Short mmCIF file of C-alpha atoms in Angstrom, two decimals:
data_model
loop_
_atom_site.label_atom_id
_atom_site.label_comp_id
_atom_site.label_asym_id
_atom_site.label_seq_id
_atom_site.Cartn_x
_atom_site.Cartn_y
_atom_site.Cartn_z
CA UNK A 82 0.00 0.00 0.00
CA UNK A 83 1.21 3.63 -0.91
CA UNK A 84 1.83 5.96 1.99
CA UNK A 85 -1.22 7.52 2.97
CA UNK A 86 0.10 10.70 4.88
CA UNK A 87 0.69 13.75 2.91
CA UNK A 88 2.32 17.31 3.05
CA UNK A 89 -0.34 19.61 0.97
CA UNK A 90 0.84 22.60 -1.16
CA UNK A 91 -2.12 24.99 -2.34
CA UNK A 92 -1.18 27.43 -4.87
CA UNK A 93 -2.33 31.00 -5.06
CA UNK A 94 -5.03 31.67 -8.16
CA UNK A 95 -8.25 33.31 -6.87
CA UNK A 96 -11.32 31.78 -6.51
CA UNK A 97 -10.32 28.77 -8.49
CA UNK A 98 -8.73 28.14 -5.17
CA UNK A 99 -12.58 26.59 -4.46
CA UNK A 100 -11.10 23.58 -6.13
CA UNK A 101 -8.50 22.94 -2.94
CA UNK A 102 -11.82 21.90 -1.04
CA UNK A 103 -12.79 19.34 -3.51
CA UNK A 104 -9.00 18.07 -3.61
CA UNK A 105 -8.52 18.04 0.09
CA UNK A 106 -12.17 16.58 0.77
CA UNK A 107 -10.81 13.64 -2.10
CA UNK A 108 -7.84 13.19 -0.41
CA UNK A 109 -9.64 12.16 2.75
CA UNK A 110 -12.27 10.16 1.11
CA UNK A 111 -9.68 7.91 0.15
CA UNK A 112 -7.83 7.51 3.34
CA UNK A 113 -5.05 10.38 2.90
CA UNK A 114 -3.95 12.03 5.96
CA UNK A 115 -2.73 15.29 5.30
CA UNK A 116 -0.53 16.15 7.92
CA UNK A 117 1.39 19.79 7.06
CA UNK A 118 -0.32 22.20 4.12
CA UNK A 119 1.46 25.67 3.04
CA UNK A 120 -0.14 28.01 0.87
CA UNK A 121 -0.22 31.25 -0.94
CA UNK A 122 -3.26 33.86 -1.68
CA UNK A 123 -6.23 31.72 -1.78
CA UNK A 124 -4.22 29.04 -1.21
CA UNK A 125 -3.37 30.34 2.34
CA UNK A 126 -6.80 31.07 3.07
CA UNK A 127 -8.17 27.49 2.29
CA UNK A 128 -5.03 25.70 3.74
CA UNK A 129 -5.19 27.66 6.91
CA UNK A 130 -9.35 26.57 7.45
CA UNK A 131 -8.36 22.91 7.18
CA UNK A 132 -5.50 23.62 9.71
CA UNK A 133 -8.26 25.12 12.24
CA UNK A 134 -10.75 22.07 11.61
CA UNK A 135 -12.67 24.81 10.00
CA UNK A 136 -13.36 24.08 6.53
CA UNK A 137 -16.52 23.03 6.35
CA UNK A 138 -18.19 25.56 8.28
CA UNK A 139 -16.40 27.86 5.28
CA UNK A 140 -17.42 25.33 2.73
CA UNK A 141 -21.50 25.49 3.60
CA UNK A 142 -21.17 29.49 3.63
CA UNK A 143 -19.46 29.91 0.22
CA UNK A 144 -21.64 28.05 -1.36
CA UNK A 145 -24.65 30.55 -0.27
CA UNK A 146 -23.04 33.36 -2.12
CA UNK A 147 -24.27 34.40 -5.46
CA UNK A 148 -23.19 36.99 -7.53
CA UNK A 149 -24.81 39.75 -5.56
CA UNK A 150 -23.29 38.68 -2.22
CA UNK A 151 -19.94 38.79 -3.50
CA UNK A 152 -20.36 41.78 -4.76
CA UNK A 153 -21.83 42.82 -1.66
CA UNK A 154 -18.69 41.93 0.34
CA UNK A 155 -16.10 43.81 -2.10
CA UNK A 156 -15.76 47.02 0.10
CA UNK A 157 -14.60 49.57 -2.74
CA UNK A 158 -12.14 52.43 -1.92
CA UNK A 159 -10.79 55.52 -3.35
CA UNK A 160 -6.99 54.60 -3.16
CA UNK A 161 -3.58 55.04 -5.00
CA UNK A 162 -2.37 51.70 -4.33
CA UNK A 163 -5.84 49.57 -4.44
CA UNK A 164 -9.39 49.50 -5.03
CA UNK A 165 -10.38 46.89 -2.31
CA UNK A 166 -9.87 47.70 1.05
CA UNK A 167 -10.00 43.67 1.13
CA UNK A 168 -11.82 43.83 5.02
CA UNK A 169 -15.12 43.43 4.97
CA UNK A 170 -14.73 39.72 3.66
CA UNK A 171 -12.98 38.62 6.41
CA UNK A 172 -15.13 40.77 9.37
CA UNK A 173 -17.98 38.37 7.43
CA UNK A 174 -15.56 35.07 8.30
CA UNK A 175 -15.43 36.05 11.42
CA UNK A 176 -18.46 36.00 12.54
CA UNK A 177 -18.48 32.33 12.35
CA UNK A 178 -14.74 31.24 11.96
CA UNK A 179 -12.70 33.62 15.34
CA UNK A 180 -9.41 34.05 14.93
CA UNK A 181 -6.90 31.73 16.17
CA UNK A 182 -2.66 31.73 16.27
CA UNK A 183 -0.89 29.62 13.82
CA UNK A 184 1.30 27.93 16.20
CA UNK A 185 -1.80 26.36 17.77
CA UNK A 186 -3.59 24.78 14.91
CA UNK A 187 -3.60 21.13 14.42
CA UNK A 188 -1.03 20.36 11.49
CA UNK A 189 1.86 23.00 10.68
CA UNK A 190 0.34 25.25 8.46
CA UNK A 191 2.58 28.28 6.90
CA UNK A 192 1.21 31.15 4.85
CA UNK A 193 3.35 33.19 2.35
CA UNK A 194 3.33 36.66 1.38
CA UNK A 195 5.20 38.72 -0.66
CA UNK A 196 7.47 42.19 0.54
CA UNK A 197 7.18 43.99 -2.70
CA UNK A 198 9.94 46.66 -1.29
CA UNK A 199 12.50 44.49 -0.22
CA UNK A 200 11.73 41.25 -2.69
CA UNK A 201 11.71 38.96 -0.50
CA UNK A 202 8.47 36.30 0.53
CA UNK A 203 7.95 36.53 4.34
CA UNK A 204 6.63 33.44 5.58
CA UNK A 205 3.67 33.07 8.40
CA UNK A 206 3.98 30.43 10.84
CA UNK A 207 2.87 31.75 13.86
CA UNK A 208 0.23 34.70 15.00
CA UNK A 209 -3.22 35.90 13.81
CA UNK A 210 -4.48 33.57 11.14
CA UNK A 211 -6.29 36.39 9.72
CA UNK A 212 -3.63 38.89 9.77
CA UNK A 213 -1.36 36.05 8.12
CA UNK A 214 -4.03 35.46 5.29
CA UNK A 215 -4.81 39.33 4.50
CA UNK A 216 -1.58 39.88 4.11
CA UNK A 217 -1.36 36.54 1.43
CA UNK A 218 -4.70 37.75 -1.02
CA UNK A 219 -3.49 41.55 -1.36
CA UNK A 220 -3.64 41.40 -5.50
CA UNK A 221 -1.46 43.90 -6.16
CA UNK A 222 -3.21 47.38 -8.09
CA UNK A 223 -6.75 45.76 -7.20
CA UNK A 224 -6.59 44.90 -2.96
CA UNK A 225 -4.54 47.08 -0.76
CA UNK A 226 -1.06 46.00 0.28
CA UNK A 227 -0.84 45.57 4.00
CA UNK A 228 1.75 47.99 6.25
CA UNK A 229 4.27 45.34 8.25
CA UNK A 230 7.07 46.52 9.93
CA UNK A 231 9.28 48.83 7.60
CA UNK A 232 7.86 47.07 4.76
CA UNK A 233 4.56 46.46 2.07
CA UNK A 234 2.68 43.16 1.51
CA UNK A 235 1.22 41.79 -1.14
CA UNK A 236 0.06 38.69 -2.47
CA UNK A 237 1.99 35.51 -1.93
CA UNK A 238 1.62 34.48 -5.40
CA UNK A 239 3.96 37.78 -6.71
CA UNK A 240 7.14 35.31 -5.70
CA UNK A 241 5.97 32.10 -4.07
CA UNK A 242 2.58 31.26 -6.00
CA UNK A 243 3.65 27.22 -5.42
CA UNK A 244 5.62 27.52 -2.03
CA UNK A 245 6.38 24.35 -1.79
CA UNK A 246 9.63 25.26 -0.03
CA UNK A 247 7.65 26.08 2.99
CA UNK A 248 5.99 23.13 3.39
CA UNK A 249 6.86 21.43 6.93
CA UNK A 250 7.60 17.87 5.46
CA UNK A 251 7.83 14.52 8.24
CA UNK A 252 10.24 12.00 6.69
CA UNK A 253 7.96 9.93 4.25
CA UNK A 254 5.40 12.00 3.20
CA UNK A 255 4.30 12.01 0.02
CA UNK A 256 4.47 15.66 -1.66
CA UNK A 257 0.59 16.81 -3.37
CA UNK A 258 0.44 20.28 -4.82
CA UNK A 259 -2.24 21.50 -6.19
CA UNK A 260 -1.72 24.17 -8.76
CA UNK A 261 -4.49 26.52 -9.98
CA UNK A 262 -1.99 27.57 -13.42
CA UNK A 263 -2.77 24.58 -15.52
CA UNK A 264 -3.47 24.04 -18.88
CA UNK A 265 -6.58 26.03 -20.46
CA UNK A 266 -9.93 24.39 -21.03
CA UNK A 267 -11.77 25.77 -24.05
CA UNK A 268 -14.54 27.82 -23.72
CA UNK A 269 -17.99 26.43 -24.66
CA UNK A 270 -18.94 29.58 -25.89
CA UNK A 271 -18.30 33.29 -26.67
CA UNK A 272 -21.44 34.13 -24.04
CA UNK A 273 -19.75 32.04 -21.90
CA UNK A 274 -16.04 33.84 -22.17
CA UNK A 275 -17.62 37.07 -22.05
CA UNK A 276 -20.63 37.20 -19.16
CA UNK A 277 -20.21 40.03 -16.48
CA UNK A 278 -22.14 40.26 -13.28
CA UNK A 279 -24.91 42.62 -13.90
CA UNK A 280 -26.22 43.52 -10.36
CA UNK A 281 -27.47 47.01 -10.31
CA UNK A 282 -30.58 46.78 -11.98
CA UNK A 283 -31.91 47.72 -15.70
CA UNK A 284 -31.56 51.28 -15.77
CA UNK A 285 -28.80 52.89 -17.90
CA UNK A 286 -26.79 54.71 -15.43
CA UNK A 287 -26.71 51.82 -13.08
CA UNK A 288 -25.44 49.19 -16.64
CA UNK A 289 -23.02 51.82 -17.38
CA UNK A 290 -21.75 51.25 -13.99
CA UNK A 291 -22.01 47.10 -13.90
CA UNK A 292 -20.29 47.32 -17.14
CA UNK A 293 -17.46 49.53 -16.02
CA UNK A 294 -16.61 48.14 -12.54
CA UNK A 295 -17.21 44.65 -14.28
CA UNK A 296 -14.43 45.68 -17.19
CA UNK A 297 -12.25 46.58 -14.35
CA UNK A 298 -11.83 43.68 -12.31
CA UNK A 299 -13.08 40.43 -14.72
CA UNK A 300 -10.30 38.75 -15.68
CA UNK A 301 -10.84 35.49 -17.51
CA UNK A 302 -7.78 35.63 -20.71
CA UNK A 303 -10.49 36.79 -23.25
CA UNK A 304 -8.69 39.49 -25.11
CA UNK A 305 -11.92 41.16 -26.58
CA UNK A 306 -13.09 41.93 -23.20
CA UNK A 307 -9.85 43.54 -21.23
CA UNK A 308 -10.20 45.98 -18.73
CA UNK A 309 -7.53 47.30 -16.42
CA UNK A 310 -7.53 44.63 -13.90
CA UNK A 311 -8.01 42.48 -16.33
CA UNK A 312 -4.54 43.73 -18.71
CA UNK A 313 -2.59 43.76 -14.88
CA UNK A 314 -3.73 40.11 -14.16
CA UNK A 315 -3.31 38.44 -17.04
CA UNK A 316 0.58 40.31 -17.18
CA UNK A 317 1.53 39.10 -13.95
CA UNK A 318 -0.65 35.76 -14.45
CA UNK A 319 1.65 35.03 -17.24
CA UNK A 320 4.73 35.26 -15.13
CA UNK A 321 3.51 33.36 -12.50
CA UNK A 322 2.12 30.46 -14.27
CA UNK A 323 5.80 30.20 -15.69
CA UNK A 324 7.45 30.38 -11.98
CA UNK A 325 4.48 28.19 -10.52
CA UNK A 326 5.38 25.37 -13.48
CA UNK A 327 9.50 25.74 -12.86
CA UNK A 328 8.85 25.09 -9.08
CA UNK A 329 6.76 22.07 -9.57
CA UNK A 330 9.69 20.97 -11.93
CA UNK A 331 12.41 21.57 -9.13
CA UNK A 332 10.50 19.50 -6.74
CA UNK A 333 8.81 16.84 -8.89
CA UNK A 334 5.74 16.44 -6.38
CA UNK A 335 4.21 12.53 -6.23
CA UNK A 336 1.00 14.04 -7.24
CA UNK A 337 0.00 16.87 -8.91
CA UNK A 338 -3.22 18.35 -9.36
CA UNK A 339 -3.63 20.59 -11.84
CA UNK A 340 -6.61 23.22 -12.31
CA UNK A 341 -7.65 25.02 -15.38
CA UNK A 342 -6.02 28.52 -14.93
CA UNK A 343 -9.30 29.87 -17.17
CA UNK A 344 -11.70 27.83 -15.05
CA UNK A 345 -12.92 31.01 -13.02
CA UNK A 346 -12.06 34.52 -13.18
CA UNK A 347 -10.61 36.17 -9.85
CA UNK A 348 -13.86 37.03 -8.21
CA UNK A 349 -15.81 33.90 -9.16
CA UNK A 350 -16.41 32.74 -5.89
CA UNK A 351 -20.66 32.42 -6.49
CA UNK A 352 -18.87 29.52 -8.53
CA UNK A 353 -18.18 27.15 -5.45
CA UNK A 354 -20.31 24.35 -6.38
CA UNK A 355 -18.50 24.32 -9.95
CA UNK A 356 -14.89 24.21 -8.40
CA UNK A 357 -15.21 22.41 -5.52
CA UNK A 358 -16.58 19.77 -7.81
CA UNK A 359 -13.88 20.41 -10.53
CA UNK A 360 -10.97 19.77 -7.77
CA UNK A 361 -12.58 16.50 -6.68
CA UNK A 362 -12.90 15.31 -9.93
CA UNK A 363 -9.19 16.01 -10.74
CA UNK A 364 -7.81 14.77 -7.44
CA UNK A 365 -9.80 11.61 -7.85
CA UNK A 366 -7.92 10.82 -11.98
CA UNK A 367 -4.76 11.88 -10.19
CA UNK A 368 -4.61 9.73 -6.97
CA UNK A 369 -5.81 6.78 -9.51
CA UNK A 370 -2.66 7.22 -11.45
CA UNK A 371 -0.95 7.77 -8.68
CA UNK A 372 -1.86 4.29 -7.08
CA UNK A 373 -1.66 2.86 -10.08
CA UNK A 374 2.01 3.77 -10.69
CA UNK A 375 2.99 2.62 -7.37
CA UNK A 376 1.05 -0.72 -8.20
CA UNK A 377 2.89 -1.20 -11.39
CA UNK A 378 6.80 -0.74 -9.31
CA UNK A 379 5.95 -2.59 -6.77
CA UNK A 380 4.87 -5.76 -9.54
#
């Protein structure tokens, strides 16, 4: 029998980070026991839940939000350096999911963000949870960069999207990262690749205004339909779907689980049925082969 305890990487990518649930509630369904996870951006923010024995309870309230509730919980700012204070999200986690310290969760859990001044990831293994985890999701241009020390954060993803150098790994563990830069799926359709949230209503101001804030922060790779968040994203995403693929190389995880990188755009969390779905469905082809190659050395 393969080794059943595993150290969990869960890459940064928005709210195609849904798909880590599905993955992680796979792994378990098949007798995994994951026993150290490290993550970046969304990655940080699932990882860390499973760490507090609090996923589920974050599970059965994502899955209530549509379109208009996650709107509703994107607390818009007039700022030089971000247009998403990036609080109100978390005040809403709260009020079902307290805080706790990182040193007294169940597994070792580390979070990574990024100092954008002095270049360097800084690396959360200990204190507020949610302090470590704002810090991780501050897109830069689109959520504001957290003060810390001398220094800026931003998101974890800028350096470290795959930080599998920070996962705490026991002797024998098998490595599973789950990386939200794979390959494209195609679209099914062009109404499909380029559907906003309309949420204000039918009358023209209030579609001039769905249209705009939608242009601005719908990011999906379609490039009739780019707005300014959208040119930043898919810049950087390009980047870091290069540095997320090298790192996997380096460290030649025993399972990898890859998720369409144009599976959701960054705010597509009234999606969480989809993805959680999608990320059990690939954990459960990849654990096969992964069983199945350890079947076939062991013959």
């Amino acid at each position: 029998m393969p080794n059943k305890n595993v150290a969990l990487v869960l890459s940064s990518g928005g709210s195609k980070g849904l798909a880590h649930i599905g993955v992680i509630n796979e792994l378990e369904r098949q007798g995994f026991n994951i026993t150290s996870i490290s993550g970046s951006s969304i990655g940080a923010v699932i990882g860390g839940l499973y760490a507090m024995n609090k996923l589920t309870e974050y599970m059965d309230w994502v899955k209530t939000l549509d379109k208009r509730k996650v709107w509703g919980l994107m607390d818009f700012t007039l700022s030089k350096n971000g247009f998403l204070k990036g609080e109100r999200v978390f005040n809403e986690m709260q009020s079902f999911i307290p805080d706790m310290l990182i040193e007294e969760m169940r597994i070792p859990f580390s979070a990574v963000a990024t100092d954008i001044i002095n270049e360097k990831e800084v690396v959360f293994n200990s204190g507020s949870f949610y302090s470590a985890i704002r810090a991780s999701i501050a897109i830069p241009t689109a959520i504001k960069p957290i003060e810390y020390k001398d220094t800026y954060l931003v998101d974890g993803g800028v350096l470290c999207p795959t930080p599998i150098e920070h996962i705490h790994r026991n002797e024998g563990d098998i490595l599973v990262v789950v990386n939200l830069y794979g390959d494209k799926i195609e679209k099914t359709s062009a109404k499909e690749i380029n559907q906003k949230p309309s949420i204000f209503g039918n009358s023209k101001y209030k579609e001039y205004l769905s249209n705009l804030i939608g242009n601005l922060i719908t990011s999906d790779g379609n490039k009739n339909s780019l707005g300014y968040f959208s040119l930043l994203d898919i810049t950087s995403s390009a980047m870091i779907h290069k540095l997320s693929k090298l790192t996997i190389q380096q460290y030649q995880p025993e399972i990898t689980i890859n998720i369409p990188s144009n599976s959701a755009k960054t705010f597509d969390f009234h999606k969480a049925n989809e993805l959680i779905k999608l990320g059990k469905n690939l954990a459960k082809k990849q654990i096969e082969n992964y069983n199945q190659t350890f079947s076939n050395t062991c013959n």
